[in-house]
Amino acid sequence: MKIFRYLPFLILLFWILVVLLQPLFSLQPNDINLQQILAVPGDASWLGEDDLGRSVSDRLLSGAQVSLFVAFSVMLVTLLVGTIIGVSSAWLGGWLDQLIMRITDIILAFPGILLAIALAGLLGPGVGNVVLALSIVGWVGFARLARGQTLLLKNRDHIIAARSLGTSSYQIILRHLLPLLVAPLIIEATFAVAGLIIAEAGLSFLGLGVQAPSSSWGSMIRDGSRYLLVAPHLVMIPAIALFSVVMAINLLGDQLRDHLDVRS
Amino acid sequence: MQILFIRIFSAFVVMFGVSVIVFFFIHVIPGDPVEVILGETARLSDREALREALGLNQPLMSQWLSYMSGLLQGDLGNSLYSRQPVTTLILQRLPASAELALAAVIVGIVLAVPFGMWAAMHKGKLWDMASSSFMLLGIAIPNFVFGPVLVLIFSLWLGWFPVSGRDGFLSLVLPAITLGTVMAAILARMLRSSLLEVMSEDYIRSAYARGFSPIRVMFRHALRNAMLPMITLLGLQLGGLLAGAVITETVFDWPGIGRLTVEAIQRRDYPLLQGCILFISAVYVVVNMITDIIYQLIDPRIRCAA
């Protein structure tokens, strides 16, 4: 039964390796093979061919690169920015704290994905704009969490002790505060990645993400849905890939939360 | 009365903020609407003429003032693509969107109540786990995957419903299920936990002590109180519903405001996109305001506390 506990981790590891080792596979995601249009999996190629006779497996793997790149880069940017803003907001307090909280209130007043669609629509299509749109929406969650945790920890004995010893604010935050913030932030970041992968796929599905001929799981589902009757594998394969990653990350997040014992 | 006034005032403040942000965002980002309309090869004099006609050569502040005064009169400008007033285009699509949203809410509630109740009544047992994992699936599978899967099974293989478009009741079924299931999953989880909380209250024990049957206690005493948080959640979920509608309407080619938004994005029709975003935000803000007010009217406990 032990294998089940490691399964989410193994699935995620598989996809990360796929992305990192991509140069070794010599993929041809844009190679057109007109004899193989809409070929089903198994016959000539491993996962079949799409409406232009391009290899579904190659497009799936290169799409994984886009999905994971967007999700992880947005997560890193928002984690960094959100933590800095949240910690300084709580540490400094006063009108700055009030201002930042009102800004987050306004952003949180709207559902994230709706805001991301609107922003990505205003910015125009493209991977860079998707990253930007998701980042503008995403930092708020981390800022709220970091602020809340900092407010809780600010008056702990060890921080007061450090302050009365004359340690600078910078040193206190870096050495005495941030290490205690790591666990809740890592858990939040894990769930954020799952949400971001779905968000990126959703934006790509609407045509706001990567542009043709590059592939992403969302755009593969969109393009494939036109051939649903003759070639359902065009939708089902990226859908299953998406589902496997999202479930794996969510389960991993649950395990991390139990393991690190963080009360939300 | 005072609370009502504050609530309406803050809704106005949020809408004002949204309209300002959307306006300046559109005008600050790179990309020239004149180039979009005329194409990159247009003559310079033609471009200047169009720029003049659209009022784009005026200073940003005066453009903003005329935009705001139009907005207050319900004028959102004209679409760059079809040249029709944005308000007309949005109102044309409104019935389809309202129909889909209402149907999705009905699907959501009809699925959520039995699932949530079932899970709460069998807490910790196999049934609870089964319905909890079903709810988790509902949340984890995005609309743009669930929709095509439903189409494949029920339209293409079984032939029960049309694949896409809006033509009578049958065409509404699949989009409503796609949009409603996510909501059902979230509502059911909420109902389960809120039922479990209510079931430990004194008045439930009293009801049992008076010899009422579990079914009667469930429906008359527990469910009615546990439904209260669902009202707030329904209001909040509407935002998710509006976002989901953008994707669901694209999947099923449903002629609603979500589809209109995507068309505006694809054609770089900035006035139309601006109008759609403002309209969707306004719906969201107003509905949340109304749920807040209803919530206070419905529950005497909250009314007394306030």
Coordinates of N, CA, C and O in Angstrom, one line a residue, chain A residues 109-111 113-114 117-119 121-125 136 198 201-202 205-206 208 218 221 225 228-229 232 235-236 239 242-243 246-247, chain B residues 18 25-26 29 136-137 140-142 144-145 148-149 151-152 156 239-240 243 246-247 250-251 262 265-266 268 273 277 280-281 284-285:
Chain A
A109 N -12.4 40.6 -4.3 CA -13.9 40.8 -4.5 C -14.3 40.0 -5.7 O -15.5 39.7 -5.8
F110 N -13.4 39.8 -6.7 CA -13.8 39.1 -7.9 C -13.1 37.8 -7.9 O -12.0 37.6 -7.4
P111 N -13.8 36.8 -8.5 CA -13.2 35.5 -8.6 C -11.9 35.6 -9.5 O -12.0 36.2 -10.6
I113 N -10.2 33.6 -11.6 CA -10.1 33.2 -13.0 C -10.8 34.2 -13.9 O -10.4 34.5 -15.0
L114 N -11.9 34.8 -13.4 CA -12.7 35.8 -14.2 C -11.8 37.0 -14.5 O -11.7 37.6 -15.6
I117 N -9.1 36.2 -17.0 CA -9.6 36.2 -18.4 C -9.7 37.6 -18.8 O -9.3 37.9 -20.0
A118 N -10.3 38.5 -18.0 CA -10.4 39.9 -18.4 C -9.0 40.5 -18.6 O -8.8 41.2 -19.7
L119 N -8.1 40.3 -17.8 CA -6.7 40.9 -17.9 C -6.1 40.3 -19.2 O -5.5 41.1 -20.0
G121 N -7.4 39.1 -21.7 CA -8.1 39.6 -22.9 C -7.7 41.0 -23.2 O -7.5 41.4 -24.3
L122 N -7.5 41.9 -22.1 CA -7.1 43.2 -22.4 C -5.7 43.3 -22.9 O -5.3 44.1 -23.7
L123 N -4.8 42.4 -22.3 CA -3.4 42.4 -22.7 C -3.1 41.8 -24.1 O -2.1 42.1 -24.7
G124 N -4.1 41.0 -24.5 CA -3.9 40.3 -25.8 C -3.3 38.9 -25.6 O -2.7 38.6 -24.5
P125 N -3.4 38.0 -26.6 CA -2.9 36.6 -26.4 C -1.4 36.5 -26.3 O -0.7 37.5 -26.6
I136 N -0.8 39.1 -11.6 CA -1.5 40.2 -11.1 C -2.6 39.8 -10.1 O -2.8 40.3 -9.1
I198 N -4.7 24.6 -14.1 CA -6.1 24.6 -14.7 C -6.3 26.0 -15.3 O -6.9 26.1 -16.4
A201 N -4.6 26.3 -18.6 CA -5.3 25.5 -19.6 C -6.6 26.2 -20.1 O -7.0 26.2 -21.2
G202 N -7.3 26.8 -19.1 CA -8.5 27.5 -19.4 C -8.3 28.7 -20.3 O -9.0 28.9 -21.3
F205 N -7.5 27.4 -23.6 CA -8.7 26.9 -24.3 C -9.5 28.1 -24.9 O -10.1 27.9 -26.0
L206 N -9.4 29.2 -24.3 CA -10.1 30.4 -24.9 C -9.3 31.1 -26.0 O -9.7 32.1 -26.5
L208 N -6.3 32.4 -25.4 CA -5.5 33.5 -24.9 C -4.1 33.1 -24.6 O -3.3 34.0 -24.3
G218 N -4.5 23.1 -22.9 CA -5.8 23.8 -23.1 C -6.1 23.9 -24.6 O -7.2 23.7 -25.0
I221 N -7.1 20.7 -26.2 CA -8.5 20.3 -26.0 C -9.4 21.1 -26.9 O -10.4 20.6 -27.4
S225 N -11.7 19.4 -29.8 CA -13.1 19.2 -29.6 C -13.9 19.3 -30.9 O -15.0 19.0 -31.0
L228 N -14.5 15.6 -32.1 CA -14.8 14.7 -31.0 C -15.4 13.4 -31.4 O -15.1 12.4 -30.8
L229 N -16.2 13.4 -32.5 CA -16.8 12.1 -32.9 C -15.8 11.1 -33.5 O -15.7 10.0 -33.2
P232 N -12.0 11.1 -30.6 CA -12.1 11.6 -29.2 C -10.8 11.6 -28.5 O -10.6 12.3 -27.5
V235 N -9.1 14.9 -27.5 CA -9.5 15.7 -26.3 C -9.2 14.9 -25.0 O -8.7 15.4 -24.1
M236 N -9.4 13.6 -25.1 CA -9.2 12.8 -23.9 C -7.8 12.7 -23.4 O -7.5 12.7 -22.2
A239 N -6.8 15.8 -21.7 CA -7.6 16.0 -20.5 C -7.1 15.1 -19.4 O -7.1 15.5 -18.2
L242 N -3.9 16.5 -17.9 CA -4.2 17.6 -17.1 C -4.8 17.1 -15.7 O -4.3 17.6 -14.6
F243 N -5.7 16.2 -15.8 CA -6.3 15.7 -14.6 C -5.3 15.0 -13.7 O -5.3 15.2 -12.5
V246 N -3.1 17.7 -11.9 CA -3.9 18.5 -10.9 C -4.2 17.6 -9.7 O -4.0 18.1 -8.6
M247 N -4.7 16.4 -9.9 CA -5.0 15.5 -8.8 C -3.8 15.2 -8.0 O -3.8 15.3 -6.8
Chain B
V18 N -13.7 49.7 -10.6 CA -13.6 48.8 -11.7 C -13.6 49.5 -13.0 O -12.8 49.3 -13.9
F25 N -6.5 50.7 -18.1 CA -5.8 49.5 -18.5 C -5.9 49.5 -20.1 O -4.8 49.2 -20.7
I26 N -7.1 49.7 -20.6 CA -7.2 49.5 -22.1 C -6.4 50.6 -22.8 O -5.8 50.4 -23.8
I29 N -2.1 49.9 -22.2 CA -1.5 48.8 -22.8 C -1.1 49.1 -24.3 O -1.9 49.8 -24.9
L136 N -15.1 16.0 -4.9 CA -13.8 16.4 -5.2 C -13.5 16.3 -6.8 O -13.0 17.2 -7.4
L137 N -14.1 15.2 -7.4 CA -13.9 15.1 -8.8 C -14.6 16.3 -9.5 O -14.1 16.9 -10.5
A140 N -12.3 19.1 -9.4 CA -11.0 19.0 -10.0 C -11.1 19.0 -11.6 O -10.2 19.3 -12.3
I141 N -12.3 18.6 -12.1 CA -12.4 18.5 -13.6 C -12.9 19.8 -14.1 O -14.0 20.2 -13.8
P142 N -12.1 20.5 -14.9 CA -12.5 21.8 -15.3 C -13.6 21.7 -16.4 O -13.8 20.7 -17.1
F144 N -13.9 22.9 -19.3 CA -13.6 22.7 -20.7 C -13.2 21.2 -21.0 O -13.0 20.8 -22.1
V145 N -13.1 20.4 -19.9 CA -12.9 19.0 -20.1 C -14.3 18.3 -19.9 O -14.6 17.4 -20.7
P148 N -16.8 18.8 -23.2 CA -16.6 17.9 -24.3 C -16.9 16.4 -24.0 O -17.4 15.7 -24.8
V149 N -16.6 16.0 -22.8 CA -16.9 14.6 -22.4 C -18.4 14.3 -22.4 O -18.9 13.3 -23.0
V151 N -20.6 16.0 -24.2 CA -21.0 16.1 -25.6 C -20.7 14.7 -26.3 O -21.6 14.2 -27.0
L152 N -19.5 14.2 -26.0 CA -19.2 12.9 -26.6 C -20.2 11.8 -26.3 O -20.6 11.1 -27.1
L156 N -23.0 12.7 -29.1 CA -22.5 12.0 -30.3 C -22.8 10.5 -30.2 O -23.2 9.9 -31.2
G239 N -19.9 34.4 -9.1 CA -18.6 34.8 -9.7 C -18.0 33.7 -10.5 O -17.7 33.8 -11.7
G240 N -17.9 32.6 -9.8 CA -17.3 31.4 -10.5 C -18.2 31.0 -11.7 O -17.7 30.5 -12.7
A243 N -17.5 33.2 -14.6 CA -16.2 32.8 -15.3 C -16.4 31.5 -16.0 O -16.0 31.4 -17.1
V246 N -18.1 31.8 -19.3 CA -17.3 32.2 -20.4 C -16.7 31.0 -21.2 O -16.8 30.9 -22.4
I247 N -16.3 30.0 -20.4 CA -15.7 28.8 -21.0 C -16.8 27.9 -21.5 O -16.8 27.4 -22.6
T250 N -18.3 29.0 -24.6 CA -17.4 28.7 -25.7 C -17.5 27.2 -26.2 O -17.5 26.9 -27.4
V251 N -17.6 26.3 -25.2 CA -17.6 24.9 -25.5 C -18.9 24.6 -26.3 O -18.8 23.9 -27.3
V262 N -15.5 36.5 -25.3 CA -14.4 35.8 -26.0 C -14.3 36.4 -27.5 O -13.2 36.6 -28.0
I265 N -12.6 39.6 -27.4 CA -11.1 39.4 -27.2 C -10.5 39.0 -28.5 O -9.4 39.6 -28.9
Q266 N -11.1 38.1 -29.2 CA -10.5 37.6 -30.4 C -10.4 38.6 -31.5 O -9.5 38.7 -32.3
R268 N -10.2 41.9 -30.9 CA -9.6 43.1 -30.3 C -10.6 44.2 -30.3 O -10.3 45.4 -30.7
L273 N -15.2 44.7 -25.3 CA -14.6 44.0 -24.2 C -14.8 44.7 -22.9 O -15.2 44.2 -21.9
I277 N -16.8 43.4 -19.6 CA -16.2 43.3 -18.3 C -17.0 44.1 -17.3 O -17.3 43.6 -16.2
I280 N -20.3 42.3 -16.5 CA -20.2 41.1 -15.7 C -19.8 41.5 -14.3 O -20.4 41.0 -13.3
S281 N -18.9 42.5 -14.1 CA -18.6 43.0 -12.7 C -19.8 43.5 -12.1 O -20.1 43.3 -10.9
Y284 N -22.1 40.9 -10.8 CA -21.5 40.2 -9.7 C -21.6 41.0 -8.4 O -22.1 40.5 -7.4
V285 N -21.3 42.3 -8.5 CA -21.4 43.2 -7.4 C -22.8 43.3 -6.9 O -23.1 43.2 -5.7

